mmCIF file of C-alpha atoms and ligand atoms in Angstrom:
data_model
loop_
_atom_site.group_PDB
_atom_site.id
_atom_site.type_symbol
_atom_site.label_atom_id
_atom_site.label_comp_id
_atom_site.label_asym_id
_atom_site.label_seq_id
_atom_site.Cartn_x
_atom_site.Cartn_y
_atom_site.Cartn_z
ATOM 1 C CA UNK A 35 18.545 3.766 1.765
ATOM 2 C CA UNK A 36 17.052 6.187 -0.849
ATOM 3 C CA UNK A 37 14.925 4.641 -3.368
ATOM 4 C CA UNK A 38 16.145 3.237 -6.825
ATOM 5 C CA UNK A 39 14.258 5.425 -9.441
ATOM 6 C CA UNK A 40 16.320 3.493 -12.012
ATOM 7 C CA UNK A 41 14.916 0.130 -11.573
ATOM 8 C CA UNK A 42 11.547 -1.381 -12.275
ATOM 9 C CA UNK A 43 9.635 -1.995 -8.405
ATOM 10 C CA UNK A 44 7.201 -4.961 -7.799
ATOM 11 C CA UNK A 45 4.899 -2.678 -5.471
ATOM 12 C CA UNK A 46 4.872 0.831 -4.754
ATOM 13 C CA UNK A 47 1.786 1.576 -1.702
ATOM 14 C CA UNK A 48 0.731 5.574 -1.580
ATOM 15 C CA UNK A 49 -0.781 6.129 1.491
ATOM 16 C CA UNK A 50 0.068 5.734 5.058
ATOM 17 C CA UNK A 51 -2.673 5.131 7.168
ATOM 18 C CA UNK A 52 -3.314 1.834 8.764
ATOM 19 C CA UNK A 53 -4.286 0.495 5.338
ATOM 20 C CA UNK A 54 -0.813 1.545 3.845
ATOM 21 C CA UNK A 55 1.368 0.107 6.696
ATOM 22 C CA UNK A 56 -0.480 -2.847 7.033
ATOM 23 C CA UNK A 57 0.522 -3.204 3.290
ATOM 24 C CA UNK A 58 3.589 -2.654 3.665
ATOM 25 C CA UNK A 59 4.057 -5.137 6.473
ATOM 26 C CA UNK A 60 2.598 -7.927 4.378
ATOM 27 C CA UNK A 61 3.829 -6.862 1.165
ATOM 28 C CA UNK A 62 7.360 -6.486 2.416
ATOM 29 C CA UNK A 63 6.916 -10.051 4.392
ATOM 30 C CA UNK A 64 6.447 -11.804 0.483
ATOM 31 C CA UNK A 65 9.868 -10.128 -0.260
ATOM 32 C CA UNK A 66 8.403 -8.067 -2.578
ATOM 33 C CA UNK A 67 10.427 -4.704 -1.196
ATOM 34 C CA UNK A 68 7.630 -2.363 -1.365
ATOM 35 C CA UNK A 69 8.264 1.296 -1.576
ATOM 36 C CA UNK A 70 5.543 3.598 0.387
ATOM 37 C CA UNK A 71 4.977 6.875 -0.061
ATOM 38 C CA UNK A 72 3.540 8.508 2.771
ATOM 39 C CA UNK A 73 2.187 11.833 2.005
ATOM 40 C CA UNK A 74 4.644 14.978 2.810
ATOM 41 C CA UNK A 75 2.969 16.027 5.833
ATOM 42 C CA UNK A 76 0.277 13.791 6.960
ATOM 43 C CA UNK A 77 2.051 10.486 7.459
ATOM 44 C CA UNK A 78 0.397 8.202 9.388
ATOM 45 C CA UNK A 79 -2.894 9.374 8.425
ATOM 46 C CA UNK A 80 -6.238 9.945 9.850
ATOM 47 C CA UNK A 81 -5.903 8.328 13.308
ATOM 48 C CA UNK A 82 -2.889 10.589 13.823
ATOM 49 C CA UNK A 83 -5.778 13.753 14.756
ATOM 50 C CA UNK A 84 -7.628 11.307 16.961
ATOM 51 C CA UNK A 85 -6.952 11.003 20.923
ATOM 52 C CA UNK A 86 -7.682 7.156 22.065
ATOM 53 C CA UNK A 87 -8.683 4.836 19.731
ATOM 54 C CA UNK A 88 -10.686 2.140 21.811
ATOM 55 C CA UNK A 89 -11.645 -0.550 19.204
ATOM 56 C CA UNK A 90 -7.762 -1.665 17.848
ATOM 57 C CA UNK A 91 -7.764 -5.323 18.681
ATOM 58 C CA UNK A 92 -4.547 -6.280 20.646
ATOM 59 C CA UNK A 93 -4.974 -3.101 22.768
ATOM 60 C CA UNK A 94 -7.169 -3.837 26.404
ATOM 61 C CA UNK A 95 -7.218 -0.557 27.595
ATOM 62 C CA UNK A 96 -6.757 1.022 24.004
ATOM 63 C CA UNK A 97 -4.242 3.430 22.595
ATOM 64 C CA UNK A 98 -3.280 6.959 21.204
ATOM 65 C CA UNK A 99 -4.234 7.557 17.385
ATOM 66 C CA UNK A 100 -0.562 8.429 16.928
ATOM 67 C CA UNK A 101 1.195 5.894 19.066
ATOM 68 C CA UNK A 102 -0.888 3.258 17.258
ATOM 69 C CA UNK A 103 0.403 4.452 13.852
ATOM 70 C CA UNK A 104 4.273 5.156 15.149
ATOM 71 C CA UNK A 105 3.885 1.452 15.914
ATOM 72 C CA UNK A 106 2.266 0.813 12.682
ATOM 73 C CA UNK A 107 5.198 2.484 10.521
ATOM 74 C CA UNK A 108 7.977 0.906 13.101
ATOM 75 C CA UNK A 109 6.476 -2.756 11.869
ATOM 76 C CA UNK A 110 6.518 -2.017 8.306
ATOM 77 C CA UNK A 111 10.301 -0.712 8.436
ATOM 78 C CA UNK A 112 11.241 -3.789 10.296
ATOM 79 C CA UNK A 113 10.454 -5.937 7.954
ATOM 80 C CA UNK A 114 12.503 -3.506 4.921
ATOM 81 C CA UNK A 115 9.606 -1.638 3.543
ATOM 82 C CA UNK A 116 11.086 1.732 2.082
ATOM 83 C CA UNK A 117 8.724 4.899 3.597
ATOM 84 C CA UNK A 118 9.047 8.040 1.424
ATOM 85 C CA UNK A 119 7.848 11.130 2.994
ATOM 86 C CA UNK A 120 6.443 12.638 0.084
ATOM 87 C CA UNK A 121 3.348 12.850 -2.112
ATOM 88 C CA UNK A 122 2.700 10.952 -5.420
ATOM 89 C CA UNK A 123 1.176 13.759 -7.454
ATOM 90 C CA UNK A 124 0.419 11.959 -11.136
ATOM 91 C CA UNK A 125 -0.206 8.243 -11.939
ATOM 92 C CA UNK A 126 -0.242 6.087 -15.141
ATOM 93 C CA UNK A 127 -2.123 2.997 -13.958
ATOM 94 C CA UNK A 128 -2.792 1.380 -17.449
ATOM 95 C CA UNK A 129 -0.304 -1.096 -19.073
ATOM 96 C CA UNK A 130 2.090 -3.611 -16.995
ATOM 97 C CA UNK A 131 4.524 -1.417 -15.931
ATOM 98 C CA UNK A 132 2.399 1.707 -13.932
ATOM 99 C CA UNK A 133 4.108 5.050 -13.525
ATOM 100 C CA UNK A 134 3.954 7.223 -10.708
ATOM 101 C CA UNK A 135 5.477 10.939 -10.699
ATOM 102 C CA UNK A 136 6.300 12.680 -7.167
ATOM 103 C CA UNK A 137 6.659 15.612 -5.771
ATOM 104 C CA UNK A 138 9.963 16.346 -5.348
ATOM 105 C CA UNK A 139 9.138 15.088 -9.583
ATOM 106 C CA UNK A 140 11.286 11.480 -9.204
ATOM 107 C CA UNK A 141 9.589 9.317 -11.492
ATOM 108 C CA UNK A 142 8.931 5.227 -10.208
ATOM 109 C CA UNK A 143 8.025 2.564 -12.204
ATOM 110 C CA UNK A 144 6.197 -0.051 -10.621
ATOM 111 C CA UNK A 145 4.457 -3.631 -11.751
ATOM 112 C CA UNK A 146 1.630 -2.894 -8.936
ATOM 113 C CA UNK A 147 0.382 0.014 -7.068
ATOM 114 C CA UNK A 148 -1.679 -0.351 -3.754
ATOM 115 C CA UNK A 149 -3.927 2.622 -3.434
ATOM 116 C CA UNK A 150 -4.562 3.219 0.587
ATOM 117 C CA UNK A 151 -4.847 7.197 0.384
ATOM 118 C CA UNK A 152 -8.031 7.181 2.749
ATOM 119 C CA UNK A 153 -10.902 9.524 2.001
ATOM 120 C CA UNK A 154 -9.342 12.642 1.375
ATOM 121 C CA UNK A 155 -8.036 12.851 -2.089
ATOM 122 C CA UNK A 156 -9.530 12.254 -5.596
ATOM 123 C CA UNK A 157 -7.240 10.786 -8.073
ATOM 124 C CA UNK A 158 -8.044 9.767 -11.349
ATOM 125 C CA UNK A 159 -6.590 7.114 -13.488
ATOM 126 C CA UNK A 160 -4.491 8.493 -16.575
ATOM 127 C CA UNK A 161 -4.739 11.944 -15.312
ATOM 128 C CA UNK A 162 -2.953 14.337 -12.909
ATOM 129 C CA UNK A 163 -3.777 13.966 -9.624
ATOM 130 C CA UNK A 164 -6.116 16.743 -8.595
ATOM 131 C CA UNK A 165 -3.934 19.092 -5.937
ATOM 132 C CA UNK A 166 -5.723 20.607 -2.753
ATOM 133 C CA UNK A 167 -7.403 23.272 -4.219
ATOM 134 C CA UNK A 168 -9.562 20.402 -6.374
ATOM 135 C CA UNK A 169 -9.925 17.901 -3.830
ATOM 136 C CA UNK A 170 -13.041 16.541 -2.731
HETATM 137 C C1 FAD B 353 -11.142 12.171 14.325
HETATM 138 C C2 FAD B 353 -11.169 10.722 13.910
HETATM 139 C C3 FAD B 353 -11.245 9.739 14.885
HETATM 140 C C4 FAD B 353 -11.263 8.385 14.533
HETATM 141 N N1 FAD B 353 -11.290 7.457 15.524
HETATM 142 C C5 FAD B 353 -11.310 6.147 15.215
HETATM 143 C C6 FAD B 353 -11.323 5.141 16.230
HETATM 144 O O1 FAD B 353 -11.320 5.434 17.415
HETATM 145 N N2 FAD B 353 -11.364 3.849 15.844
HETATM 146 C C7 FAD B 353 -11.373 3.493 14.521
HETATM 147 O O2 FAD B 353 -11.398 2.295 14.226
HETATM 148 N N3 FAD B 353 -11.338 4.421 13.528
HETATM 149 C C8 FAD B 353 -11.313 5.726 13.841
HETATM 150 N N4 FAD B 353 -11.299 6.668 12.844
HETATM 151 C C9 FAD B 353 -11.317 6.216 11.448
HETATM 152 C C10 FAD B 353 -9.891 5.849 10.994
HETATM 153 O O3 FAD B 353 -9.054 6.967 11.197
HETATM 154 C C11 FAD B 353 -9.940 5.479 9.512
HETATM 155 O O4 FAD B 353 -10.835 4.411 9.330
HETATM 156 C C12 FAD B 353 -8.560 5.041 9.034
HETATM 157 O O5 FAD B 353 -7.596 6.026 9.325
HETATM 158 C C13 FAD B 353 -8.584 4.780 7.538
HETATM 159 O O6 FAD B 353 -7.314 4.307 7.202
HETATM 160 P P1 FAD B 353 -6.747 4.420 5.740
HETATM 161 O O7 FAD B 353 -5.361 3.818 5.767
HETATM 162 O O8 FAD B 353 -7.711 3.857 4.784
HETATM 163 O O9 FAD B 353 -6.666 5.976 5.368
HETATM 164 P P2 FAD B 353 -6.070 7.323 6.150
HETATM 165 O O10 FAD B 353 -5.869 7.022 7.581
HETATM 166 O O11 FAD B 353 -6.949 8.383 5.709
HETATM 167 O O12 FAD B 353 -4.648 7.421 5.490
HETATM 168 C C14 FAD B 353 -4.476 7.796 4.157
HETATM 169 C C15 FAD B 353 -3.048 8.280 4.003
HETATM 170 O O13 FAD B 353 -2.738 8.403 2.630
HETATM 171 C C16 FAD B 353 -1.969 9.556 2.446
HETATM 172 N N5 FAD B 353 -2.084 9.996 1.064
HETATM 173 C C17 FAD B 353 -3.209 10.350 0.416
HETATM 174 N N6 FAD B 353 -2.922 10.717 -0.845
HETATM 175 C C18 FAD B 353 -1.572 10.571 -0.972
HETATM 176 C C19 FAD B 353 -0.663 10.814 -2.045
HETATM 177 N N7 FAD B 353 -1.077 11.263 -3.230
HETATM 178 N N8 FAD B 353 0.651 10.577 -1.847
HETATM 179 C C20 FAD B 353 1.081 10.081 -0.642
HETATM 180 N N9 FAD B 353 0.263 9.856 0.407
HETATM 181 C C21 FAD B 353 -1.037 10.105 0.227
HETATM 182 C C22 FAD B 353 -2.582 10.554 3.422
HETATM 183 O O14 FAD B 353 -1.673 11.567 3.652
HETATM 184 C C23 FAD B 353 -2.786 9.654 4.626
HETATM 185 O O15 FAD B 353 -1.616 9.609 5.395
HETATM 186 C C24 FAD B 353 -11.240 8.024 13.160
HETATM 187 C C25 FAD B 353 -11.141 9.017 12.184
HETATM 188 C C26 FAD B 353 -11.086 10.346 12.540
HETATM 189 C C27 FAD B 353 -10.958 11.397 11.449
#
């Protein structure tokens, strides 16, 4: 199902670590049919570089960084959140309707945004988001 770039969304979630699925699964559980975007090429975020992850609770003898988030984004489709495998590159956060530009350059208009992009990008409100040369 491609995304509706018509239509105003309740939530749009950019980032897809744990904190972005986990989003999704809730967000998508209230029925408000959240669109995620989840980076071009580093979906699933910063557990997807690590070997076992020991501390996850639910897991005895722990799990793989990347089978941990493959389960992750397989909860947050089953419940109908839509994943987008791209970046959001510029945000408008002021005013009730936000808008977000991405970057194949689809423009979404969303009442709420959820930011869960980790550590490793700087956006700033208003503005362009700062591409890698800029971030910090
Ligand atoms: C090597 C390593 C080992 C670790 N091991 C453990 C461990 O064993 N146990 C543990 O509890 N924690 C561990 N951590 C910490 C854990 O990875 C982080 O706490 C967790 O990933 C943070 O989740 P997050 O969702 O906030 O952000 P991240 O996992 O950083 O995810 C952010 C996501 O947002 C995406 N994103 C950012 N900007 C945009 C944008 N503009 N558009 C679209 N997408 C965007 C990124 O691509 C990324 O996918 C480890 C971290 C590392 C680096």
């Amino acid at each position: 199902m491609s995304v509706d770039y018509s239509k105003v969304h309740e939530l749009v979630i950019v980032g897809s670590g744990p904190a972005g699925y986990t989003a999704g699964v809730y967000a998508a559980r209230a029925q408000l049919s959240p669109v995620l975007y989840e980076g071009s090429v580093t979906a699933g975020g910063a557990l997807m570089n690590t070997t076992e992850v020991e501390n996850f609770p639910g897991f005895e003898h722990g799990i793989m960084g990347p089978d941990l988030m493959d389960q992750m984004r397989k909860q947050a489709l089953r419940f109908g959140t839509q994943l987008v495998t791209d970046d959001i590159t510029e945000m408008k956060l002021d005013g009730e309707i936000k808008t977000l530009v991405d970057g194949s350059g689809n423009t979404l208009k969303a009442r709420a945004v959820i930011l869960a992009m980790g550590s490793a990008y700087n956006i700033r409100n208003n503005s362009p988001m700062r591409m890698p040369q800029d971030w910090v």
